[in-house]
Coordinates of C-alpha atoms in Angstrom, one line a residue:
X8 CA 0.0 0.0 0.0
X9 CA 1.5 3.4 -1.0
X10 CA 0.9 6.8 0.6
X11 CA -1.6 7.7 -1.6
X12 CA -3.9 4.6 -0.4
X13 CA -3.4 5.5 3.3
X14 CA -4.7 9.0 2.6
X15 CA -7.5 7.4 1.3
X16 CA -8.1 5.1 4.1
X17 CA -7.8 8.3 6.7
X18 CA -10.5 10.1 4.8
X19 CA -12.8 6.9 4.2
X20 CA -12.7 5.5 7.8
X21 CA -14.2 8.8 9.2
X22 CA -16.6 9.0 6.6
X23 CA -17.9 5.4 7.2
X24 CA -18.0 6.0 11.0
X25 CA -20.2 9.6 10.2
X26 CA -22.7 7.2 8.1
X27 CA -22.6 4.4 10.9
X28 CA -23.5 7.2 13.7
X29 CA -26.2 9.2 12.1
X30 CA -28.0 6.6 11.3
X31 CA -31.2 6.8 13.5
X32 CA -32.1 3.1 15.2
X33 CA -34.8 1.6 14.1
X34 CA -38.0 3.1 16.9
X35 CA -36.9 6.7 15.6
X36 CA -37.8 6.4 11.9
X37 CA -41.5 7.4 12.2
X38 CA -44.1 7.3 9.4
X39 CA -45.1 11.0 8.6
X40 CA -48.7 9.9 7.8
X41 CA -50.0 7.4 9.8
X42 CA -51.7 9.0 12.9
X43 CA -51.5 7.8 16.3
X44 CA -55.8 7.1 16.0
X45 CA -55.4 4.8 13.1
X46 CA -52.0 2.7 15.1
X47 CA -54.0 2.7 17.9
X48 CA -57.2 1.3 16.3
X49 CA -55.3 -2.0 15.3
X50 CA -53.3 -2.5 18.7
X51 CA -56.6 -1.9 20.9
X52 CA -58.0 -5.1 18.8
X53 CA -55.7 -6.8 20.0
X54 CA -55.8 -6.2 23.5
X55 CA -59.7 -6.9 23.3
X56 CA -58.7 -10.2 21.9
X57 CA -56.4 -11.1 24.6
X58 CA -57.9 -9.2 27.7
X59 CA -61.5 -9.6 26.4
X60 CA -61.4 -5.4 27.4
X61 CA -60.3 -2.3 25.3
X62 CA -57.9 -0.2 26.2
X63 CA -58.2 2.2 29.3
X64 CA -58.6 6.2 29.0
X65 CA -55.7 6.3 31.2
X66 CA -53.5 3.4 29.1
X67 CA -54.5 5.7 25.8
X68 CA -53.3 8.9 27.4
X69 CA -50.1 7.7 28.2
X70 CA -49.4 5.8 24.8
X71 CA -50.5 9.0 22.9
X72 CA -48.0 11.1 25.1
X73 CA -45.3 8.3 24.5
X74 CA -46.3 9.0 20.6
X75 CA -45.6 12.3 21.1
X76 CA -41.9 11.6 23.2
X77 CA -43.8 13.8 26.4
X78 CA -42.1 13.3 29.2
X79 CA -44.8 11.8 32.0
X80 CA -44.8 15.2 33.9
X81 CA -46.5 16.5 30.8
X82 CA -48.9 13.8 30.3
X83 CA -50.3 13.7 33.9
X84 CA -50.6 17.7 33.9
X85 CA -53.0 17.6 30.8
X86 CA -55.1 14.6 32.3
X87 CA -57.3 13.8 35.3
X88 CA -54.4 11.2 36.8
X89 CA -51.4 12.3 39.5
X90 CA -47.8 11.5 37.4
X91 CA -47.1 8.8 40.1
X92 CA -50.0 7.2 39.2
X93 CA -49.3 7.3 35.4
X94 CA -45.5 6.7 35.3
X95 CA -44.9 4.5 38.3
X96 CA -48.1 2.2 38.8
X97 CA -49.7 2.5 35.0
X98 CA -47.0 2.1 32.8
X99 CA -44.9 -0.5 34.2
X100 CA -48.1 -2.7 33.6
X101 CA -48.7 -1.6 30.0
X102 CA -45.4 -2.3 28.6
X103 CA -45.4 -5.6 29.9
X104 CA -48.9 -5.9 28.6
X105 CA -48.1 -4.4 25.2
X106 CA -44.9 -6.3 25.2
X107 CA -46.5 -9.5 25.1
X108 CA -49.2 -8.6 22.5
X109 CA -46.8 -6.2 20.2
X110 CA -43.0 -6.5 20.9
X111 CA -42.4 -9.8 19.2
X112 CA -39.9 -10.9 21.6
X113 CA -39.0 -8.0 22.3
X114 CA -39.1 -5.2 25.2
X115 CA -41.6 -2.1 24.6
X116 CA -41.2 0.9 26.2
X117 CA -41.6 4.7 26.2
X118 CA -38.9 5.3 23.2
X119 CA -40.3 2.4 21.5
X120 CA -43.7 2.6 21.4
X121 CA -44.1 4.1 18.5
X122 CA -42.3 2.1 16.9
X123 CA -44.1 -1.1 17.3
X124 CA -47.6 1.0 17.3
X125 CA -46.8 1.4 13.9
X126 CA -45.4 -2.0 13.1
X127 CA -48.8 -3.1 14.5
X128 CA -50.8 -0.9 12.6
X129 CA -49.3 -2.3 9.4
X130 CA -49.7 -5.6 9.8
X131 CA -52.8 -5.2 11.4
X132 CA -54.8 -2.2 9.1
X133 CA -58.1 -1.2 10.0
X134 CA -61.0 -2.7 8.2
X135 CA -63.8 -0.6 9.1
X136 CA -64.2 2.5 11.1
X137 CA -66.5 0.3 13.6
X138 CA -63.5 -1.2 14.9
X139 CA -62.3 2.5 16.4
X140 CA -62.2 2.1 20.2
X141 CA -64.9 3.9 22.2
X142 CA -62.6 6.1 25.0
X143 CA -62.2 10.3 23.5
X144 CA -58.4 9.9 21.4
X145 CA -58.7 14.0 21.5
X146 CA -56.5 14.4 24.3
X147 CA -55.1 17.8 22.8
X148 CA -57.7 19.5 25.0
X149 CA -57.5 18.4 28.6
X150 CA -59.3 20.3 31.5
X151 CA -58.2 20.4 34.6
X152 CA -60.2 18.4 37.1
X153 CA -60.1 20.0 40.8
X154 CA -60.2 17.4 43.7
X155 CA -59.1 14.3 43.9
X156 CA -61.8 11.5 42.3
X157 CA -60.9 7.9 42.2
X158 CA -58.9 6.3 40.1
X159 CA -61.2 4.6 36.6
X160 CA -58.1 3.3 34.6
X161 CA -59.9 0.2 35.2
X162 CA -63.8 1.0 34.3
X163 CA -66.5 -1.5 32.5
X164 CA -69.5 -1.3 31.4
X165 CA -72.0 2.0 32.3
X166 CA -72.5 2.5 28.8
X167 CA -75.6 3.6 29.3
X168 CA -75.7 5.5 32.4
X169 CA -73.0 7.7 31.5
X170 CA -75.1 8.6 28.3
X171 CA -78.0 9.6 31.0
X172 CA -75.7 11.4 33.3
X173 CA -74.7 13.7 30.5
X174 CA -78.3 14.5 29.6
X175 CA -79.4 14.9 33.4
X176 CA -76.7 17.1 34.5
X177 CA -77.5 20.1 32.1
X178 CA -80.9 19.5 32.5
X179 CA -81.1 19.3 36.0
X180 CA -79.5 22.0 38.9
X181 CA -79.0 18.3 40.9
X182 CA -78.4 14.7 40.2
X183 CA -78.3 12.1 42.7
X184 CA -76.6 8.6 41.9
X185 CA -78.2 6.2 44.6
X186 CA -77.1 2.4 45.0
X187 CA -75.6 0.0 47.9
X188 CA -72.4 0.2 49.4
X189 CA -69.9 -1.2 46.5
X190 CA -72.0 -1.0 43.3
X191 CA -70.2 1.7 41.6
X192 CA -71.5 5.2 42.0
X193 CA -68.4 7.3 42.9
X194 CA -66.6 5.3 40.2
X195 CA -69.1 6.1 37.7
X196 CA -69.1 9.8 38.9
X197 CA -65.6 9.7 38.5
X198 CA -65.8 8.2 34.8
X199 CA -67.8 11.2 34.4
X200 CA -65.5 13.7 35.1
X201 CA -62.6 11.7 33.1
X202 CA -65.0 11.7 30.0
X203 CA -66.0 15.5 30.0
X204 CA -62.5 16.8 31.3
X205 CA -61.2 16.1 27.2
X206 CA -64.5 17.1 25.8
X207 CA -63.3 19.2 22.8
X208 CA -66.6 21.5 23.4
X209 CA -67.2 21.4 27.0
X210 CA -69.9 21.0 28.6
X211 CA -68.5 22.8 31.9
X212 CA -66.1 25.8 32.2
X213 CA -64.8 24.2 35.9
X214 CA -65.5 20.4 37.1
X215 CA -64.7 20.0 41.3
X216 CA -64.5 16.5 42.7
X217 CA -65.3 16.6 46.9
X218 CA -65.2 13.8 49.5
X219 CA -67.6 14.8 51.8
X220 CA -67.3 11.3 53.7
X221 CA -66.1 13.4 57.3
X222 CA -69.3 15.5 57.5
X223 CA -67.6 18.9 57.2
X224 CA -69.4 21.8 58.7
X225 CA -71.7 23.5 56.2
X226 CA -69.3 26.5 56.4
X227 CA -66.2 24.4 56.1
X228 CA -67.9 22.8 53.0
X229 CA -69.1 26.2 51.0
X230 CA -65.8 27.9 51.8
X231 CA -64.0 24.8 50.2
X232 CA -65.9 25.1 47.2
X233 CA -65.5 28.1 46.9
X234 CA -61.8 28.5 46.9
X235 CA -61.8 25.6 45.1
X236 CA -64.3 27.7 41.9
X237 CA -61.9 30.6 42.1
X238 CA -58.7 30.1 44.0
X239 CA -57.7 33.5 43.7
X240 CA -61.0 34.5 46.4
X241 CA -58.9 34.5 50.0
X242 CA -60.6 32.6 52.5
X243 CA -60.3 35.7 54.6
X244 CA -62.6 37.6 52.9
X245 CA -65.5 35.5 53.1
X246 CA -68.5 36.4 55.1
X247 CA -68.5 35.4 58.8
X248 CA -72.5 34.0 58.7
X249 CA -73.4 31.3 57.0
X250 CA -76.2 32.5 55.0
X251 CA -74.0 35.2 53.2
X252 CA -70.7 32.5 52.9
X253 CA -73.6 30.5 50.6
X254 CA -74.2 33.8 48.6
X255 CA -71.3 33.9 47.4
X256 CA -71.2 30.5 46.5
X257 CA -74.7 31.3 44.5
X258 CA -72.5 34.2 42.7
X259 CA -70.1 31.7 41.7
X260 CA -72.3 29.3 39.8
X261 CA -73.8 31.9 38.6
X262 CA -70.8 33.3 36.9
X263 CA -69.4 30.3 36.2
X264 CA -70.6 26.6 34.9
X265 CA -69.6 24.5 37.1
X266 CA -70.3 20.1 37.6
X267 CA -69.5 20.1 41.5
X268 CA -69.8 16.2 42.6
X269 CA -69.9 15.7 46.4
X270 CA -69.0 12.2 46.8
X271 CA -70.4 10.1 50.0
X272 CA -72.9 12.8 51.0
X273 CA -74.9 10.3 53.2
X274 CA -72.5 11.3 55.9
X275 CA -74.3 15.1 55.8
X276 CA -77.5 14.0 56.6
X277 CA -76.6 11.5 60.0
X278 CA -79.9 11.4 61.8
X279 CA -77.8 11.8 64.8
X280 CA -77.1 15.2 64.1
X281 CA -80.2 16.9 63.5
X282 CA -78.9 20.6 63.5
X283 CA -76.6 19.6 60.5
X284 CA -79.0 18.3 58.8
X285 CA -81.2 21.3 58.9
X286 CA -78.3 23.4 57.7
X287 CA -77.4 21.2 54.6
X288 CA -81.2 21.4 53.9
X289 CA -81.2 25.0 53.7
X290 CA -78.2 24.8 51.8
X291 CA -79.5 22.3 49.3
X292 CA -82.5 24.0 48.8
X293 CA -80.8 27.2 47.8
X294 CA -78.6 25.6 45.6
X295 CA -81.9 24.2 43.8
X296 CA -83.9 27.5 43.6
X297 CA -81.8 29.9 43.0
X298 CA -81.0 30.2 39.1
X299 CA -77.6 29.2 37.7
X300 CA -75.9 27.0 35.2
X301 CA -73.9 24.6 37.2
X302 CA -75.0 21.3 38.8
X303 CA -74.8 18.8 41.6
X304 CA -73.5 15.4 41.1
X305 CA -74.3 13.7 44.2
X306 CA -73.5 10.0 45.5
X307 CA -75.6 8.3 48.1
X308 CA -76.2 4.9 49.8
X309 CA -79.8 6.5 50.9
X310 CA -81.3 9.4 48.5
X311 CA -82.3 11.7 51.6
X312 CA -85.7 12.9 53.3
X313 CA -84.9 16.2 52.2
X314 CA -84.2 15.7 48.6
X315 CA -87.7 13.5 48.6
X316 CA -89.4 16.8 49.5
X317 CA -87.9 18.9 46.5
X318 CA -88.3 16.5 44.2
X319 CA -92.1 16.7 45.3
X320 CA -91.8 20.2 45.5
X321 CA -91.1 20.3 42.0
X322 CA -87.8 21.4 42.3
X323 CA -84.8 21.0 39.4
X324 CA -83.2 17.4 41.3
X325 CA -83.4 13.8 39.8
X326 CA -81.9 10.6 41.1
X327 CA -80.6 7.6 39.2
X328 CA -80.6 4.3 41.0
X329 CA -77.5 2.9 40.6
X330 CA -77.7 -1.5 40.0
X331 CA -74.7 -4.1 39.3
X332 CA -73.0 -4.0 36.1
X333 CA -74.5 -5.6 34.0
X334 CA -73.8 -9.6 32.8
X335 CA -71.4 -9.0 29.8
X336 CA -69.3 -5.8 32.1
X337 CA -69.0 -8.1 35.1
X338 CA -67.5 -11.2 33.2
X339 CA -64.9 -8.4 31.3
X340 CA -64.1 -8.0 35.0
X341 CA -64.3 -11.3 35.8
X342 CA -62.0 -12.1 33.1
X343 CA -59.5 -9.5 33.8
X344 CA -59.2 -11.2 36.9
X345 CA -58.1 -14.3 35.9
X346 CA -61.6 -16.1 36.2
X347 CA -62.2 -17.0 32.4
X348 CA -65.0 -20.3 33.5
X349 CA -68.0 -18.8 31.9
X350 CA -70.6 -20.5 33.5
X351 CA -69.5 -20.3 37.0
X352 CA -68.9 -16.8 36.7
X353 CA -72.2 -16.6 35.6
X354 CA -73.7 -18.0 38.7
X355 CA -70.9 -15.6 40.7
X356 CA -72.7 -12.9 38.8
X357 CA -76.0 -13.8 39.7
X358 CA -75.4 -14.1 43.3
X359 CA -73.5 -11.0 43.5
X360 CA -75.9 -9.1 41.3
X361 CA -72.9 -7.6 39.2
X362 CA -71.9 -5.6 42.3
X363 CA -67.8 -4.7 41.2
X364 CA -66.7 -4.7 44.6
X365 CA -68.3 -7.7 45.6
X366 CA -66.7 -9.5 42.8
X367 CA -63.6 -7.8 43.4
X368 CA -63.6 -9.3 47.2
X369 CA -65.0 -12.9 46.2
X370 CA -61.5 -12.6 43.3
X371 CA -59.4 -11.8 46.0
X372 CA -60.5 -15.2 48.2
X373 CA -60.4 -17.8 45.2
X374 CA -57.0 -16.6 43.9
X375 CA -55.8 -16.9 48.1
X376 CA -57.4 -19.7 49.7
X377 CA -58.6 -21.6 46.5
X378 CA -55.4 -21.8 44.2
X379 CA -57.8 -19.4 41.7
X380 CA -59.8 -21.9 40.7
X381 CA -63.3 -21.1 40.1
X382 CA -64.0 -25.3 40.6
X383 CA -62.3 -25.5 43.7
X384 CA -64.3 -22.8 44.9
X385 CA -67.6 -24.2 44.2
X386 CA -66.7 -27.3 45.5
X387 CA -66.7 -25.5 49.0
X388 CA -68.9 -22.6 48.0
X389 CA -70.3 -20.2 50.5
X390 CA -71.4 -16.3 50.3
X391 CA -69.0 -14.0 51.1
X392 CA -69.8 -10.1 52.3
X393 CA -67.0 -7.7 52.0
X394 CA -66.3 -5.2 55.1
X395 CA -67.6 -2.2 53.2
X396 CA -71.3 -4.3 52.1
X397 CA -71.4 -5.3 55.8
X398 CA -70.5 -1.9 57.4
X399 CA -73.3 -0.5 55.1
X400 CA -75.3 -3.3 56.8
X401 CA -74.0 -2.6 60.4
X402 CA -75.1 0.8 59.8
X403 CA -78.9 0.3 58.2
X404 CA -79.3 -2.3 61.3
X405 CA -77.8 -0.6 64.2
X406 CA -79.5 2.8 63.2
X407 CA -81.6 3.6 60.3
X408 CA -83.8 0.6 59.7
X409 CA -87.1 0.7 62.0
X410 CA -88.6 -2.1 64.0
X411 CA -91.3 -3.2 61.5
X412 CA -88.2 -2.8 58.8
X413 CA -86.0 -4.7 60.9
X414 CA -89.1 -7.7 60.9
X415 CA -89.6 -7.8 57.5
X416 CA -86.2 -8.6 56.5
X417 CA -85.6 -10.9 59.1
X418 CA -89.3 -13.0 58.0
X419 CA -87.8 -12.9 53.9
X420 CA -84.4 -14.6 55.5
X421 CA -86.2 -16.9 57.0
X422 CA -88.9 -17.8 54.1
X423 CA -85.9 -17.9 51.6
X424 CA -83.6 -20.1 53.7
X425 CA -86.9 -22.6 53.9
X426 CA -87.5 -22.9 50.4
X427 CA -85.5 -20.4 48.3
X428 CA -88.1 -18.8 46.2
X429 CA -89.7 -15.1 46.7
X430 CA -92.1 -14.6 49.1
X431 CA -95.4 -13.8 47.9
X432 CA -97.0 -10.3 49.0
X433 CA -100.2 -11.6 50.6
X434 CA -98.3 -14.0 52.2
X435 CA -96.5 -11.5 53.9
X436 CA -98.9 -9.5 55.2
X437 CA -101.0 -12.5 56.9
X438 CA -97.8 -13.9 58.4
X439 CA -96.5 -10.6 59.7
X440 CA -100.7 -9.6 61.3
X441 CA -101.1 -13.1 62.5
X442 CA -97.7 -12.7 64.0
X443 CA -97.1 -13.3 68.5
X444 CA -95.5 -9.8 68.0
X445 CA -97.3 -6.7 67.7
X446 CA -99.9 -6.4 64.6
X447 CA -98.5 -3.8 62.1
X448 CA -101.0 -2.7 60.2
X449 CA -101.3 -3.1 56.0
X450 CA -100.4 0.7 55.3
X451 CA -97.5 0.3 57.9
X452 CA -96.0 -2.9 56.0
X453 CA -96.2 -1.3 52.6
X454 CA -94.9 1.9 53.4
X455 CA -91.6 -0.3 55.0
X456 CA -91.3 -2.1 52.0
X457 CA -91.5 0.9 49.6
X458 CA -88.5 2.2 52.3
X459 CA -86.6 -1.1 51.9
X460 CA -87.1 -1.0 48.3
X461 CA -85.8 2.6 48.2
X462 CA -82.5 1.6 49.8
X463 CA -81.9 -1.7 47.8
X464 CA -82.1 -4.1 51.1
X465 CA -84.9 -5.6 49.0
X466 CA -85.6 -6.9 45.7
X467 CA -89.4 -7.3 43.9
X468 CA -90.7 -9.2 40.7
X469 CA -93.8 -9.5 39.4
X470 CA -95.9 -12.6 37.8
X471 CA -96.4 -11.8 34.6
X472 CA -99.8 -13.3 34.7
X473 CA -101.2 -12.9 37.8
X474 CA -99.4 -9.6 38.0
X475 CA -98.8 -10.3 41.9
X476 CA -95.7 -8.8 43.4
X477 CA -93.2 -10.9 45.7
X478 CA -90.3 -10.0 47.2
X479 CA -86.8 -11.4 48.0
X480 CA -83.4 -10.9 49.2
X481 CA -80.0 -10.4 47.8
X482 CA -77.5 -13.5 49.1
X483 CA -75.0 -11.6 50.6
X484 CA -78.0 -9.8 52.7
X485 CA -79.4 -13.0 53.5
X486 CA -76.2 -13.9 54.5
X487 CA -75.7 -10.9 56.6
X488 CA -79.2 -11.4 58.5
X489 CA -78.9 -14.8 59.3
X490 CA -75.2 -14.7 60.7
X491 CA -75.5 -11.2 62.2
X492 CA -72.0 -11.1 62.7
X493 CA -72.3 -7.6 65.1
X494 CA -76.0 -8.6 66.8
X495 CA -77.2 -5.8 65.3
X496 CA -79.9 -7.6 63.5
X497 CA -81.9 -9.3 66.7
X498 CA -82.6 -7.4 69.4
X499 CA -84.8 -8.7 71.0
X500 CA -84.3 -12.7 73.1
X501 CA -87.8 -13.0 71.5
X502 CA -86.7 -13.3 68.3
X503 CA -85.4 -16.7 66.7
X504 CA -82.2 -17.8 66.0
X505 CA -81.7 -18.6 62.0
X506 CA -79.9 -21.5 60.6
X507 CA -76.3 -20.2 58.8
X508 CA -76.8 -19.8 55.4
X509 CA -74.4 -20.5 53.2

């Protein structure tokens, strides 16, 4: 080799290592027309088809900001979730999950993502706009959601109840959800506020999330609100009396539209504490009648006295009774879960009557004591109550439910542990007249069973032919009463002792 070559070789060698290093790796050599909708279209599929769910809001917002190469601080601050909620317990689980379904062996990440979204996408095209997944993709619009609601990464079902919830709440200057302890309403409030918060023409100019589960004061709760409306208003401004603190509340919603959900509001209206009660009456009522644009999202175990007598009154308020999800929702969460048998989870569903947390609690026991086997399980199968459904229970039992309440549900737990079928009305109402205790009256046992109705401790059909209405009990009640696990249930030595159900 003479000179001339090894001048050659000194410029070459450089220029090969330039071509080598500018080079971009594979995951950074984007398509510049396929959109992160149509990628996303094709990969949700395939989630569905493994996980038998689509993809969560909160899964989508973090794979359009990985799409986009936000960093997670970004993400969370134009979305409802915290950015330890999105980078640290989120993600971690959906690039394992998109790892198996996408990576092909290998390991998909934030920097990657879109890479294999749009690997996916091309193997996978869209056939039909009917495949497009069902969550809002706009997330270029995020409002800001005040408060703290519950996490709803995980949501099914509620299809249509949201759609209601959207129509009530700018019709309406109050909406209650009402339903049992476990069955869903604060999460479906919550799904709400997810769902309008990336609206691209919203609905509401300021959405508020409140736990009211402590019972604050009624001027502890309006001055929250308040500041929480306009931030810049100093809490040392407001009014001293109470009247005048709730008057500038009024100005508030009238100036702005706001979707204020109180969440747990049972806790306002203890019967215990009868001056509180009359002040969150007055405030209620003022809320309803004076004129603004905003609304109340309410959640309660017990739609209140009060709210009975504006409703009668005429007054802008509607409640929606909330029930389980329903059988296709609960086996998606079945099936999340592990629990894929479709006819025993079925049955599960049935007894449970679709209530999530129930579900969620009866999970939890089969994959610990029963090696998560649905067979296992119904091999030794009993009822089981979770603490929240039977401190719900504790509650209706040790103070709310009155005596000729308290009889009626204890006479359907027996009935139903006899022979397991509903218990006709007229048989009822003989049994409970001819009863050793005190009579009670016709009009006294239907106005308790409209009561027990109201607050979901009982259930009613009707015969289609005869058009005669009986009545029964939900299994984990049943199981409740005839265990009474806190004697809250007998209370008086008169009373029997009932067989343990299973």
């Amino acid at each position: 080799m003479d000179f001339g070559d090894l001048r050659e070789l000194k410029v070459s060698v450089p220029s090969f290592l330039s071509i080598i290093t500018t080079e971009e790796p594979p995951e950074q050599r984007f398509s510049e027309t396929m959109t992160f909708e149509e990628a996303l279209v094709a990969v949700n599929d395939l989630v569905f088809a493994k996980l038998g769910r689509h993809l969560s809001e909160a899964e989508i917002i973090v794979m359009k900001g990985a799409w986009n190469s936000h960093e997670f601080v970004e993400i969370a601050e134009n979305s409802p979730y915290s950015v330890n909620y999105l980078q640290r317990r989120l993600a971690p689980q959906l690039w394992n999950l998109l790892s198996e379904i996408i990576g092909d062996g290998q390991r998909v990440g934030k920097r990657k993502l879109r890479y294999f979204l749009e690997q996916v996408a091309k193997k996978y095209p869209a056939q039909s706009a009917s495949n497009r997944v069902q969550v809002p993709l706009d997330t270029g619009f995020m409002q800001k959601i005040k408060g703290q609601p519950p996490n709803v990464s995980t949501f099914y079902g509620r299809i249509q109840e949201l759609a209601l919830l959207k129509e009530l709440i700018v019709k309406q200057r109050c909406v209650s959800l009402v339903g049992v302890a476990g069955i869903g309403k604060s999460a479906l409030a919550a799904k709400l506020l997810a769902e309008l918060s990336i609206e691209s023409q919203p609905r509401f100019d300021c959405l508020i999330w409140k736990s009211v589960t402590h019972a604050p004061r009624v001027q502890d709760l309006v001055a929250d609100l308040i500041e929480l409306i306009d931030p810049l208003e100093p809490s040392s401004n407001l009014p001293e009396y109470t009247q005048a603190m709730i008057s500038v509340l009024v100005k508030q919603l009238q100036s702005r539209n706001c979707l204020l959900v109180l969440d747990e509001t049972d806790a306002l209206f203890h019967r215990n504490k009868l001056e509180q009660r009359l002040e969150y009456k007055v405030l209620f009522r003022r809320l309803l009648e004076e004129q603004h644009q905003s609304c109340l999202l309410l959640t309660n175990r017990i739609f209140p006295e009060e709210f009975g007598t504006l409703m009668k009154a005429k007054r802008p308020i509607e409640y929606l009774r909330i029930e389980g999800l329903d059988s296709e929702a609960a086996m998606q969460l079945l099936s999340a879960n592990g629990l894929t048998d479709k006819d025993k989870c079925q049955k599960l569903i049935h007894t449970y009557r679709g209530n999530p947390l129930e579900l969620e609690t009866l999970v939890e026991k089969i994959h610990h004591y029963f090696a998560s086997s649905t067979e296992h399980f119904f091999k030794k199968y009993t009822t089981f109550v979770s603490s929240e459904f039977q401190a719900m229970l504790d509650e209706m039992f040790g103070e709310i439910l009155s005596e000729t309440q308290r009889r009626i549900m204890i006479y359907l737990a027996e009935k139903i542990n006899l022979n397991l079928k509903p218990v006709r009305f007229e048989q009822l109402l003989s049994d409970t007249s001819q009863s050793q205790e005190t009579p009670v009256s016709t009009s006294e046992v239907i106005k308790a069973l409209e009561q027990l109705e109201r607050q979901s401790l009982i259930e009613s059909s009707k015969d289609p032919v005869t058009k005669e209405i009986s009545f029964t009990l939900q299994p984990m009640i049943k199981k409740y009463i005839t265990t009474d696990p806190m004697r809250l249930v007998h209370t008086s030595d008169t009373l029997p002792t009932l067989a343990i159900a299973s």
